[in-house]
Coordinates of C-alpha atoms in Angstrom, one line a residue:
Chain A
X19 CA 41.6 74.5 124.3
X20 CA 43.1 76.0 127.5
X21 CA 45.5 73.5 128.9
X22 CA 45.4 74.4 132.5
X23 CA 48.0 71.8 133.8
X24 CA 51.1 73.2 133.5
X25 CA 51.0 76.5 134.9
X26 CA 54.1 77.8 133.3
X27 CA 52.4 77.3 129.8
X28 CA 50.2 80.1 130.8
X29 CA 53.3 82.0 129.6
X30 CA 52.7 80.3 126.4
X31 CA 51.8 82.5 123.3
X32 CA 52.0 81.9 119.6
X33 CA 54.9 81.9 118.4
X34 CA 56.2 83.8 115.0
X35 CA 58.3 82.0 112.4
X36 CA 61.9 81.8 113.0
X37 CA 64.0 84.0 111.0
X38 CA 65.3 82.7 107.7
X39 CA 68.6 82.5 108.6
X40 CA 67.7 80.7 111.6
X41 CA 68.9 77.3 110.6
X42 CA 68.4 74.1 113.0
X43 CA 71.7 73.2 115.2
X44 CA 74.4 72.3 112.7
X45 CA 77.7 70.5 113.1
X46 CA 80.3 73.0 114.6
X47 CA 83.2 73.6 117.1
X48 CA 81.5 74.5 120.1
X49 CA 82.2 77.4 122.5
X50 CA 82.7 76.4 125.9
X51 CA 79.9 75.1 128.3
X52 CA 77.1 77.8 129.5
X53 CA 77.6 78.8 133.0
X54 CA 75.6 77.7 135.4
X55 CA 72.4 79.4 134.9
X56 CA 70.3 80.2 137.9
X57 CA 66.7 78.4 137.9
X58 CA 64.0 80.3 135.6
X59 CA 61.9 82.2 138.4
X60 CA 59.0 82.6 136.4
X61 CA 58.8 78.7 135.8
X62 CA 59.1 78.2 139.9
X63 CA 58.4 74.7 141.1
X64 CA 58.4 72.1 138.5
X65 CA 56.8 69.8 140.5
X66 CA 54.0 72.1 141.3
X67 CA 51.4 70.6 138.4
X68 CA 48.6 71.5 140.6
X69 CA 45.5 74.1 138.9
X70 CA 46.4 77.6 138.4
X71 CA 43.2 78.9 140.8
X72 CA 44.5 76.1 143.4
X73 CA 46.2 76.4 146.6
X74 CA 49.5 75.5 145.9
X75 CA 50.7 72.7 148.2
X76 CA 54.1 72.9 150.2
X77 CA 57.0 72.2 147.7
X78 CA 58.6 68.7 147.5
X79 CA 62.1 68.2 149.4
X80 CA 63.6 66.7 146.3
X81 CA 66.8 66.5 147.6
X82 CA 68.5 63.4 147.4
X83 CA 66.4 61.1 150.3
X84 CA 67.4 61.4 153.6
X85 CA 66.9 57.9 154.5
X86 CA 70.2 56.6 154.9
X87 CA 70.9 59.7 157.0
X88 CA 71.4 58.5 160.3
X89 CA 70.2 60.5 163.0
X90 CA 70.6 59.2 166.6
X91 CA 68.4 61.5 168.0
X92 CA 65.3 60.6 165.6
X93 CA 63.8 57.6 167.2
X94 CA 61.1 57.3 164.3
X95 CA 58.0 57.1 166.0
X96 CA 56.4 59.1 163.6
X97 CA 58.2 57.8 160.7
X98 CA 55.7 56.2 158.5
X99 CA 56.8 53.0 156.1
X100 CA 56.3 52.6 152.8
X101 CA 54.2 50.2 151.5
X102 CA 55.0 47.1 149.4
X103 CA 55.9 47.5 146.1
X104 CA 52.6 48.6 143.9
X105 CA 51.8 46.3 141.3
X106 CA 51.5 48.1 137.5
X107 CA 48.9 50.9 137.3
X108 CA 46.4 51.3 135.1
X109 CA 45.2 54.2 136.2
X110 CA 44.7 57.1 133.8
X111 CA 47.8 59.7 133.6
X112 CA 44.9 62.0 132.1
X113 CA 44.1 63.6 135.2
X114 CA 47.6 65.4 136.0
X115 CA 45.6 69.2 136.6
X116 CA 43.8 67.8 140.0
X117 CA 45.6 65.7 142.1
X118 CA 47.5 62.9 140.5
X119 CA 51.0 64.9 140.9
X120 CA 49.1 66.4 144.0
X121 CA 52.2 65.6 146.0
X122 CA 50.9 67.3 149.1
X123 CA 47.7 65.7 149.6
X124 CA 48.5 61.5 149.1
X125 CA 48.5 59.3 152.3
X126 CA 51.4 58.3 153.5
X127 CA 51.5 54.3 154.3
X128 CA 51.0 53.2 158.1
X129 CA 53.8 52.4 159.9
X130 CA 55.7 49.0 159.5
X131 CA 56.3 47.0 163.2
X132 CA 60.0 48.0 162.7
X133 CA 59.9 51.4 162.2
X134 CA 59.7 52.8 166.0
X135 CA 63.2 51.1 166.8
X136 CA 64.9 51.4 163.3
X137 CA 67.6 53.7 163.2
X138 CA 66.7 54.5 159.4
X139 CA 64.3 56.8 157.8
X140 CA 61.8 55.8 155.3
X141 CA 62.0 56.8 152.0
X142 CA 59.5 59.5 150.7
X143 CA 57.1 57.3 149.3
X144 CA 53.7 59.3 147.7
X145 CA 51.8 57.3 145.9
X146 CA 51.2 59.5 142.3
X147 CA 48.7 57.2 141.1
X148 CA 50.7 56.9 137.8
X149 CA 50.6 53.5 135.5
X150 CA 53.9 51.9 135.4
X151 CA 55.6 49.9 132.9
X152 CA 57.1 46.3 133.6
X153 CA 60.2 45.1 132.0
X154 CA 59.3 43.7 128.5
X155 CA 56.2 45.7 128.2
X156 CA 55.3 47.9 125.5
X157 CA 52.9 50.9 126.1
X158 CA 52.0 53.7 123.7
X159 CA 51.7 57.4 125.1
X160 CA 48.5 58.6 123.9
X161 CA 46.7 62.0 124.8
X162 CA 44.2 60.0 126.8
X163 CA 47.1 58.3 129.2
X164 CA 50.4 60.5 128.4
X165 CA 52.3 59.8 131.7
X166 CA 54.6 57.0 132.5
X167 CA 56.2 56.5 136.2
X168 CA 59.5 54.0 136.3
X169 CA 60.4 52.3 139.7
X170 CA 63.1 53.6 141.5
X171 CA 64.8 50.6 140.3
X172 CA 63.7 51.4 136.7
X173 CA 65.1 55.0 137.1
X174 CA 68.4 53.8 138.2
X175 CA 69.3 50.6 135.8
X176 CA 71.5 51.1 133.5
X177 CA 70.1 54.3 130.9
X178 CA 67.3 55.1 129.2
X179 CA 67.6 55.6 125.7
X180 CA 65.2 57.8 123.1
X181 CA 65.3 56.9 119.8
X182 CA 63.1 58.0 116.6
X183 CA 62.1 55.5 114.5
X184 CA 61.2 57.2 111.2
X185 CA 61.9 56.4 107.2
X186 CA 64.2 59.0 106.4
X187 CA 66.8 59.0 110.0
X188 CA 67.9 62.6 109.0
X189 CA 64.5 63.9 108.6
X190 CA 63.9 64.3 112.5
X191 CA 66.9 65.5 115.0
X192 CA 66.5 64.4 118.5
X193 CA 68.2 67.1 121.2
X194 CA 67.3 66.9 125.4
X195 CA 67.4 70.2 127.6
X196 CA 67.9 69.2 131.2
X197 CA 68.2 70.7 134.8
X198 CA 70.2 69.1 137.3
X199 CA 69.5 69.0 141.1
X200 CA 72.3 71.8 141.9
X201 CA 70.1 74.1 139.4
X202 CA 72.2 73.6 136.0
X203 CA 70.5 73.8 132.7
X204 CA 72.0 72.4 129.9
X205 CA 71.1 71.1 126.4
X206 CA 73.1 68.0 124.2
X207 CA 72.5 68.4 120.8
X208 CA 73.9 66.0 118.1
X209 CA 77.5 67.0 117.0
X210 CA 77.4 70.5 118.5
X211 CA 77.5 69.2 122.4
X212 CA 76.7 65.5 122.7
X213 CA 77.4 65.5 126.5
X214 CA 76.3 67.3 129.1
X215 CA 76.7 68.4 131.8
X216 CA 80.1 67.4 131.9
X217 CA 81.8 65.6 128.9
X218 CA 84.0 63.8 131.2
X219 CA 81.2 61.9 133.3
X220 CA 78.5 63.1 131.2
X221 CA 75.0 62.1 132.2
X222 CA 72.9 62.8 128.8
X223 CA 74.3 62.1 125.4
X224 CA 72.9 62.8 121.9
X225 CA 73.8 61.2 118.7
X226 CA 71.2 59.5 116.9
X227 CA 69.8 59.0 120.4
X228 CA 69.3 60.8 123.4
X229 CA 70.5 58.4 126.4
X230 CA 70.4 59.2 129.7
X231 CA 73.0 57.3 132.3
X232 CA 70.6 56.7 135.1
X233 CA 73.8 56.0 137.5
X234 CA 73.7 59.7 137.9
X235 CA 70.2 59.9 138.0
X236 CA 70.1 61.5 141.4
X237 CA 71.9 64.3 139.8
X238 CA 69.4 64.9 137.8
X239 CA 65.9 67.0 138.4
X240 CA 64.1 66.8 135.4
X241 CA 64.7 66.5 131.1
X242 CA 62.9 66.6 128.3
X243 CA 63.3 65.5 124.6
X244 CA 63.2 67.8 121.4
X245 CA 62.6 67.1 118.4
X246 CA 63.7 69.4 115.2
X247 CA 62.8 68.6 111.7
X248 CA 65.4 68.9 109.2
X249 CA 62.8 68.5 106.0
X250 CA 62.7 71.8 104.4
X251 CA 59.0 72.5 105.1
X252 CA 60.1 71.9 108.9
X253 CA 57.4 69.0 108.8
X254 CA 57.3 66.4 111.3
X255 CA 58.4 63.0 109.4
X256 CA 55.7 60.9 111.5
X257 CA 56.6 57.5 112.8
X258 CA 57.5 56.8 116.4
X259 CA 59.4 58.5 119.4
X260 CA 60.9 54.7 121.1
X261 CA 61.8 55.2 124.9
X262 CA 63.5 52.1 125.8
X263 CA 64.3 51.0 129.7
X264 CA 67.1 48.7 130.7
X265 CA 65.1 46.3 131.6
X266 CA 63.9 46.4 128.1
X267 CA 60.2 47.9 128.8
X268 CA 59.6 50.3 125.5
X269 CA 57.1 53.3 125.7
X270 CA 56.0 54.3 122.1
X271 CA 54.6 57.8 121.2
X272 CA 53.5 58.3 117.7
X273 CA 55.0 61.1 115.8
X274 CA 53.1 63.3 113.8
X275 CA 53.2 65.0 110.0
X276 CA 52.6 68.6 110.8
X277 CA 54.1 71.6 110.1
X278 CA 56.5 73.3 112.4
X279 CA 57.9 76.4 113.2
X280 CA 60.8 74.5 114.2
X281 CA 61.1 72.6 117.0
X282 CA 58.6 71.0 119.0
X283 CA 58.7 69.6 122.5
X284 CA 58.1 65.4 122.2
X285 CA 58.4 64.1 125.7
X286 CA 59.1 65.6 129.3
X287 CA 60.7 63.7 132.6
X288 CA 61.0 64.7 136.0
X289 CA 63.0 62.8 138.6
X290 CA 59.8 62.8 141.6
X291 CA 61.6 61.2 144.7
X292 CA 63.9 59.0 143.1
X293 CA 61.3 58.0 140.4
X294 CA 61.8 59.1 136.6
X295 CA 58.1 60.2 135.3
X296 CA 57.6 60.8 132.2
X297 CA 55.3 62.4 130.1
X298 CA 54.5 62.6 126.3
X299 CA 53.4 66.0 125.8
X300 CA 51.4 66.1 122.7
X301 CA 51.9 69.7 122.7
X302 CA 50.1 71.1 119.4
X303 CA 52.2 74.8 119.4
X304 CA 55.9 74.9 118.2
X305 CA 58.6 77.3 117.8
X306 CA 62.0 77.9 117.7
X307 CA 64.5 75.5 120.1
X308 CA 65.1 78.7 122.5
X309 CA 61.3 79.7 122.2
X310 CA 60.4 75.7 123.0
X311 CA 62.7 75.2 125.5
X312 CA 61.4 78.7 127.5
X313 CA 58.0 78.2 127.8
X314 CA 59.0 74.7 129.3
X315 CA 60.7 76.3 132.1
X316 CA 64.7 76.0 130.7
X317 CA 65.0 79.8 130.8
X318 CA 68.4 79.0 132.1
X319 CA 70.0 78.2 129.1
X320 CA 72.1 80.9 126.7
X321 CA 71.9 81.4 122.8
X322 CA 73.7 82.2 120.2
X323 CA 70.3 82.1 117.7
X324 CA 67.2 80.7 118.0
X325 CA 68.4 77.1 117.6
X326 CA 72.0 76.9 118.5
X327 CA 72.3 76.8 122.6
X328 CA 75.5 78.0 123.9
Chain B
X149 CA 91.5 37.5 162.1
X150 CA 93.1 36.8 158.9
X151 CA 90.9 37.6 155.8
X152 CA 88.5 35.2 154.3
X153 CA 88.9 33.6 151.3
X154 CA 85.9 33.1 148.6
X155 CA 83.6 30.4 150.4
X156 CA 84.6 31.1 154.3
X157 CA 81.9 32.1 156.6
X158 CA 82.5 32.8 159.9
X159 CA 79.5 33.3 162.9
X160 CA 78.6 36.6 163.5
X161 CA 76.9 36.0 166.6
X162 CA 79.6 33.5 168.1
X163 CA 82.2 36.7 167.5
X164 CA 80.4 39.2 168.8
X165 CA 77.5 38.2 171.1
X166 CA 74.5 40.4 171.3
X167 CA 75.3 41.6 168.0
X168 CA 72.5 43.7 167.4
X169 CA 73.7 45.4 163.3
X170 CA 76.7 45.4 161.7
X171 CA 77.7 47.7 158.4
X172 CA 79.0 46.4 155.6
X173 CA 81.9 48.6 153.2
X174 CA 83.2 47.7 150.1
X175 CA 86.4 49.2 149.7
X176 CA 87.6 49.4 145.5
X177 CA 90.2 50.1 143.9
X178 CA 89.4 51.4 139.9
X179 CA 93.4 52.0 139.2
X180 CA 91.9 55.8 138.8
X181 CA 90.1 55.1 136.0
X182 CA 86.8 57.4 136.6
X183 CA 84.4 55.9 133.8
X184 CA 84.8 52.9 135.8
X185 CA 84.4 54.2 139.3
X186 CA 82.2 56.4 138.5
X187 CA 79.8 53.5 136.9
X188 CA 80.4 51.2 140.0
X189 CA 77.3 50.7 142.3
X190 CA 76.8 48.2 144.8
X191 CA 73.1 46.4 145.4
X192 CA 71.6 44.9 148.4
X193 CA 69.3 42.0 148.0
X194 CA 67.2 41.0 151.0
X195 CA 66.1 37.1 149.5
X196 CA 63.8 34.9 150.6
X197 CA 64.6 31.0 151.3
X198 CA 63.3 30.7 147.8
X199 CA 66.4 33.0 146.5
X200 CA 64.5 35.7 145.6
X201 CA 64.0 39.1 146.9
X202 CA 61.0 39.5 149.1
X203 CA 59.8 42.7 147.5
X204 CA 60.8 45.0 145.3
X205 CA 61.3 47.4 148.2
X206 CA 63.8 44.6 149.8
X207 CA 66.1 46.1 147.0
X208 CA 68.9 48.9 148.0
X209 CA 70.9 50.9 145.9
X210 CA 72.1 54.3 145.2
X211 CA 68.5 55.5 144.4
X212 CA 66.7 53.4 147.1
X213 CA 68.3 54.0 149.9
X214 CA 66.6 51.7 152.2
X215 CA 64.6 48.4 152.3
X216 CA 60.8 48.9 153.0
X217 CA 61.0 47.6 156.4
X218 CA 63.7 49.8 157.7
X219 CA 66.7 47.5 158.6
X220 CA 68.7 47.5 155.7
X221 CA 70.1 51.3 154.5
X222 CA 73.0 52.0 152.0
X223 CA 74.5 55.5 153.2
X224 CA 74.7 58.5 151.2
X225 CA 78.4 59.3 151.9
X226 CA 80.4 55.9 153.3
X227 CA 82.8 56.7 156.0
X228 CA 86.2 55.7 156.8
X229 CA 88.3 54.5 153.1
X230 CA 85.0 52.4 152.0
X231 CA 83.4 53.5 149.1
X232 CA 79.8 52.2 149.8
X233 CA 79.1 51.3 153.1
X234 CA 74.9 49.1 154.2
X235 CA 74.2 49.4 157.9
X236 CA 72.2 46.4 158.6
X237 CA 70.1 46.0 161.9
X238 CA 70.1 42.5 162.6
X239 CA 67.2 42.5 165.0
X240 CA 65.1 44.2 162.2
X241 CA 65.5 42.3 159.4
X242 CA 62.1 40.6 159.1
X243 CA 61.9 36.9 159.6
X244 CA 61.3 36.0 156.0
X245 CA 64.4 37.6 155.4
X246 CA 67.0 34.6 155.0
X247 CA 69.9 36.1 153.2
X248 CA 71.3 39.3 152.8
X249 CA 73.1 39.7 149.4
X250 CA 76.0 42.4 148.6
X251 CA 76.6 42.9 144.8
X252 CA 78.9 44.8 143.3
X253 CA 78.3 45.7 139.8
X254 CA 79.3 47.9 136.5
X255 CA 76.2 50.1 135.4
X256 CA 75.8 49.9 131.9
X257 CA 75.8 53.1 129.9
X258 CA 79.0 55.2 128.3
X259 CA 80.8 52.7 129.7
X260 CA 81.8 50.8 126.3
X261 CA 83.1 47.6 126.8
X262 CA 84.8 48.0 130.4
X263 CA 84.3 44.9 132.9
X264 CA 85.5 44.7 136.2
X265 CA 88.7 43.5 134.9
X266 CA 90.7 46.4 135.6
X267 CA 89.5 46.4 139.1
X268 CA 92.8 46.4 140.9
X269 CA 91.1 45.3 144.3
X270 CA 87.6 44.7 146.0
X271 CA 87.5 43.8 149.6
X272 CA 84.2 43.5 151.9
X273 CA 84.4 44.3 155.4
X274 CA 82.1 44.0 158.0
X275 CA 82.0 46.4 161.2
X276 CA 80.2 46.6 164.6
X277 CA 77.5 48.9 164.1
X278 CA 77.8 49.7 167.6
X279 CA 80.8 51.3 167.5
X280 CA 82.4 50.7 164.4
X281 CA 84.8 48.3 165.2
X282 CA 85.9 46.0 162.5
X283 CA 84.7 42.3 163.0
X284 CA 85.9 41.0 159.7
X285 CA 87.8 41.7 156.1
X286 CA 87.6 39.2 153.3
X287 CA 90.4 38.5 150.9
X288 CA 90.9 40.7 147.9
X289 CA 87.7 39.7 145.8
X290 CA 88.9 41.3 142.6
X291 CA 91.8 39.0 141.8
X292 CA 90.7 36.3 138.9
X293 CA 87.7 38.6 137.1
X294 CA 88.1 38.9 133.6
X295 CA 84.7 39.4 131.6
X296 CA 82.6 40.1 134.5
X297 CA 80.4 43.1 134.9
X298 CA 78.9 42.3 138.3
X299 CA 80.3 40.0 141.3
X300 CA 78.3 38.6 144.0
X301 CA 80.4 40.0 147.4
X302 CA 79.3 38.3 150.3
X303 CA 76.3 37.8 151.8
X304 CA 74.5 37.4 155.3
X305 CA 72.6 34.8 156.0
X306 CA 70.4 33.2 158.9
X307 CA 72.1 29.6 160.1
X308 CA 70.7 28.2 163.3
X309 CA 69.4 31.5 164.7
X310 CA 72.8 32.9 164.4
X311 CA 73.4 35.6 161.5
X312 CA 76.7 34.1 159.4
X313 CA 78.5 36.0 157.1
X314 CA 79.6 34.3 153.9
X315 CA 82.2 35.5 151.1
X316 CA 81.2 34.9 147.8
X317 CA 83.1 36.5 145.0
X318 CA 81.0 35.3 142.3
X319 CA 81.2 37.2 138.8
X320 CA 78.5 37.2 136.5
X321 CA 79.4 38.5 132.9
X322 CA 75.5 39.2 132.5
X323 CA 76.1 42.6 134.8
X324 CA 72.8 43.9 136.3
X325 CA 70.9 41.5 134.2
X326 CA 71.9 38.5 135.3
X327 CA 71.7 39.3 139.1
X328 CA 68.2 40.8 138.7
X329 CA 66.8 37.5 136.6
X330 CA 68.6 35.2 139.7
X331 CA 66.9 37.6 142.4
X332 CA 64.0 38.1 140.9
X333 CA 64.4 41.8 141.1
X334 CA 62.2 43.8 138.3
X335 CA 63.9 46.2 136.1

């Protein structure tokens, strides 16, 4: 099947075993931090989910929202508001290759009363036609619905933590590549860098979790979640990825037992003005980590083999 | 005017009349301890008489810059020595709007067991928005917290058509949780 809603997967091809020696990430001194890597070209827009063969739409302004900007010259007559806050979805996520990310094409809200005299600026507000997930809840990521979008709230509460919930805990090693919104790709893997992008005031971590401090999550474009089977046969272990919210809202995707050649991409999340959507990726191809994390747009990052990022 | 104490309110409207907005700083002091300041973020509540925010969109922060009707806005960069500064358009805040609500609080992540204990200092201050001039300064609000992780400022409120501004200084060693289940915000 010819997944046709991720245009940069259209790079995709299968992949060869690693080589032998090529062992997953190990504990070790660390060299120092990559550089900053420029954006992968060939990945372009992120955002841009829309079908290969369609016009693509004008990229989003994802810089950090404007609203608060004040602008005495901007008198906001044309500034539309947005509208109350929508109740959960239960729309499908299914649809992502026509128009649910089709940023350019929603309808933005009518105007409030207040907004020809306001001095402030709406926020961006297009309405993705994503489910949501209230506090408490538990939803499963399936391939049917495999997209999740957090409040803006949601996506700035505390952190968001992924954990695998399988027998054997060493059987399954959980890493996170990540972009932040200056254009720095990084990865924190478990013992070998388990902050990044800075250690100081680090935003992800990785230990037996990948967490996310969502106090800097407007320093952050988009992440996504490895995961990199340590069983000898470099088989999944099964059980269940457990994404866990603040607010205590848990989003379950089911693991499977198949054979890698690696490392396998679990669950991706991009930061889509302001609001953290994530999506399980049920991606049925594997590879290495560098070979993973490539054809999902990090070409940023640096090696130093196949599973060990510099 | 001397600063207020936890408790005082004074009349907006009665000091400056024809008031029209007013911007609210916070001005910390972390001691320079970054995991702290750097985990610090301050919420704005717009509550109904029944306490509770008005819509999710009546809730400002860091990553929601601005309430849904427009009035209320947290700015990117605060000027002046505050560290987070809320411009608030009186005239604009919508008539079910009874209080305003400034809440400082730790975010919880890699910031192990830190509470706003070793804040040194924590003062609200409340400007003209029309020129910036200051109208008010309350009393250092950090003195006395021990366990807390979030502390209940100062607030705005409506009192006999006038717009009143309260200092609270209330701790709650809940953090984020506890304001959000007393304002009824959704996390």
């Amino acid at each position: 099947m010819t997944r046709d809603d991720l245009p940069f997967l259209r790079r995709r091809s299968r992949m060869t075993p690693p080589p032998s020696s090529a062992n997953p990430p190990a504990a070790q001194s660390g060299p120092p931090a990559s550089p900053p890597a420029a954006r992968p070209g060939a990945s372009a827009n992120p955002l841009d989910l829309a079908r290969p063969d369609e016009p693509r739409v004008a990229p989003l302004d994802l810089s950090r929202p404007g609203a608060a900007r004040v602008d005495p010259l901007d008198l906001g007559s044309s500034t539309p508001a947005p509208t109350p806050a929508a109740p959960e979805r239960t729309g499908s996520g299914l649809d992502l290759g026509s128009s649910a990310l089709d940023l350019g094409s929603s309808t933005p809200a009518p105007a409030s009363p207040q907004a020809p005299t306001s001095r402030h600026r709406a926020l961006p507000d297009h309405d993705l036609q994503l489910r949501g997930i209230a506090e408490g809840q538990v939803l499963q990521f399936t391939p049917g619905n495999p997209v999740v979008q957090l409040t803006r709230t949601q996506s700035a509460a505390g952190e968001l933590t992924f954990r695998a919930e399988i027998s054997q805990p060493n059987d399954l090693i959980l890493v996170a590549a990540f972009e932040t919104t200056d254009g720095r790709e990084g990865m924190v893997v478990p013992s070998l860098r388990p902050q990044g992008p800075d250690p100081s005031a680090p935003i992800l971590r990785a230990s037996s979790t990948i967490t996310v401090n969502l106090r800097f999550i407007t320093r952050l474009r988009r992440f996504f979640v490895l995961g990199v089977p340590r069983r000898s046969d470099l088989r999944l272990p099964g059980g269940t990825l457990v994404t866990s919210t603040y607010g205590g809202a848990r989003l379950d995707l089911p693991l499977g037992t198949e054979v890698t050649l690696g490392a396998k991409a679990l669950l991706t999340a991009y930061v889509v003005e302001g609001r953290i959507v994530l999506r399980a990726e049920h991606d049925p191809y594997s590879g290495t980590l560098q070979q993973v994390c490539d054809v999902y747009g990090y070409g940023g990052l640096s090696w130093r083999d196949p599973f060990t990022p510099l | 005017m001397s600063a207020l104490p936890k408790g005082a309110n004074v009349s907006l409207s009665k000091e400056i009349p024809g008031l029209t907005g007013v911007v609210v700083g916070v001005d910390w002091d972390t001691g320079g301890e970054r995991a702290l300041g750097d985990n610090l973020a301050l919420l704005t509540l717009l509550a109904g008489a029944d306490g509770k925010v008005v819509s999710q969109d009546h809730v400002v922060h860091f990553n929601q810059l601005v309430s849904s009707d427009l009035s209320t806005a947290q700015l990117e960069q605060a000027l002046g020595g505050d560290d987070e500064q809320v411009e608030v358009e009186l005239s604009g805040v919508p008539e079910s709007v009874q209080r305003i609500v400034f809440v400082l609080y730790l975010s919880e992540s890699g910031t192990g067991r830190r509470t706003l204990a070793r804040l040194r200092s924590c003062i609200v201050r409340v400007l003209n928005l029309q020129g910036g001039a200051q109208i008010i300064a309350s009393a250092n609000l950090a003195s006395g917290l021990d366990a807390e992780t979030a502390i209940s400022l100062a607030e705005l409120y409506r009192r006999g058509g006038e717009w009143k501004f309260r200092v609270l200084g209330s701790g709650y060693s809940s953090g984020l949780a506890g304001v959000a289940r007393d304002f009824g915000v959704r996390l």
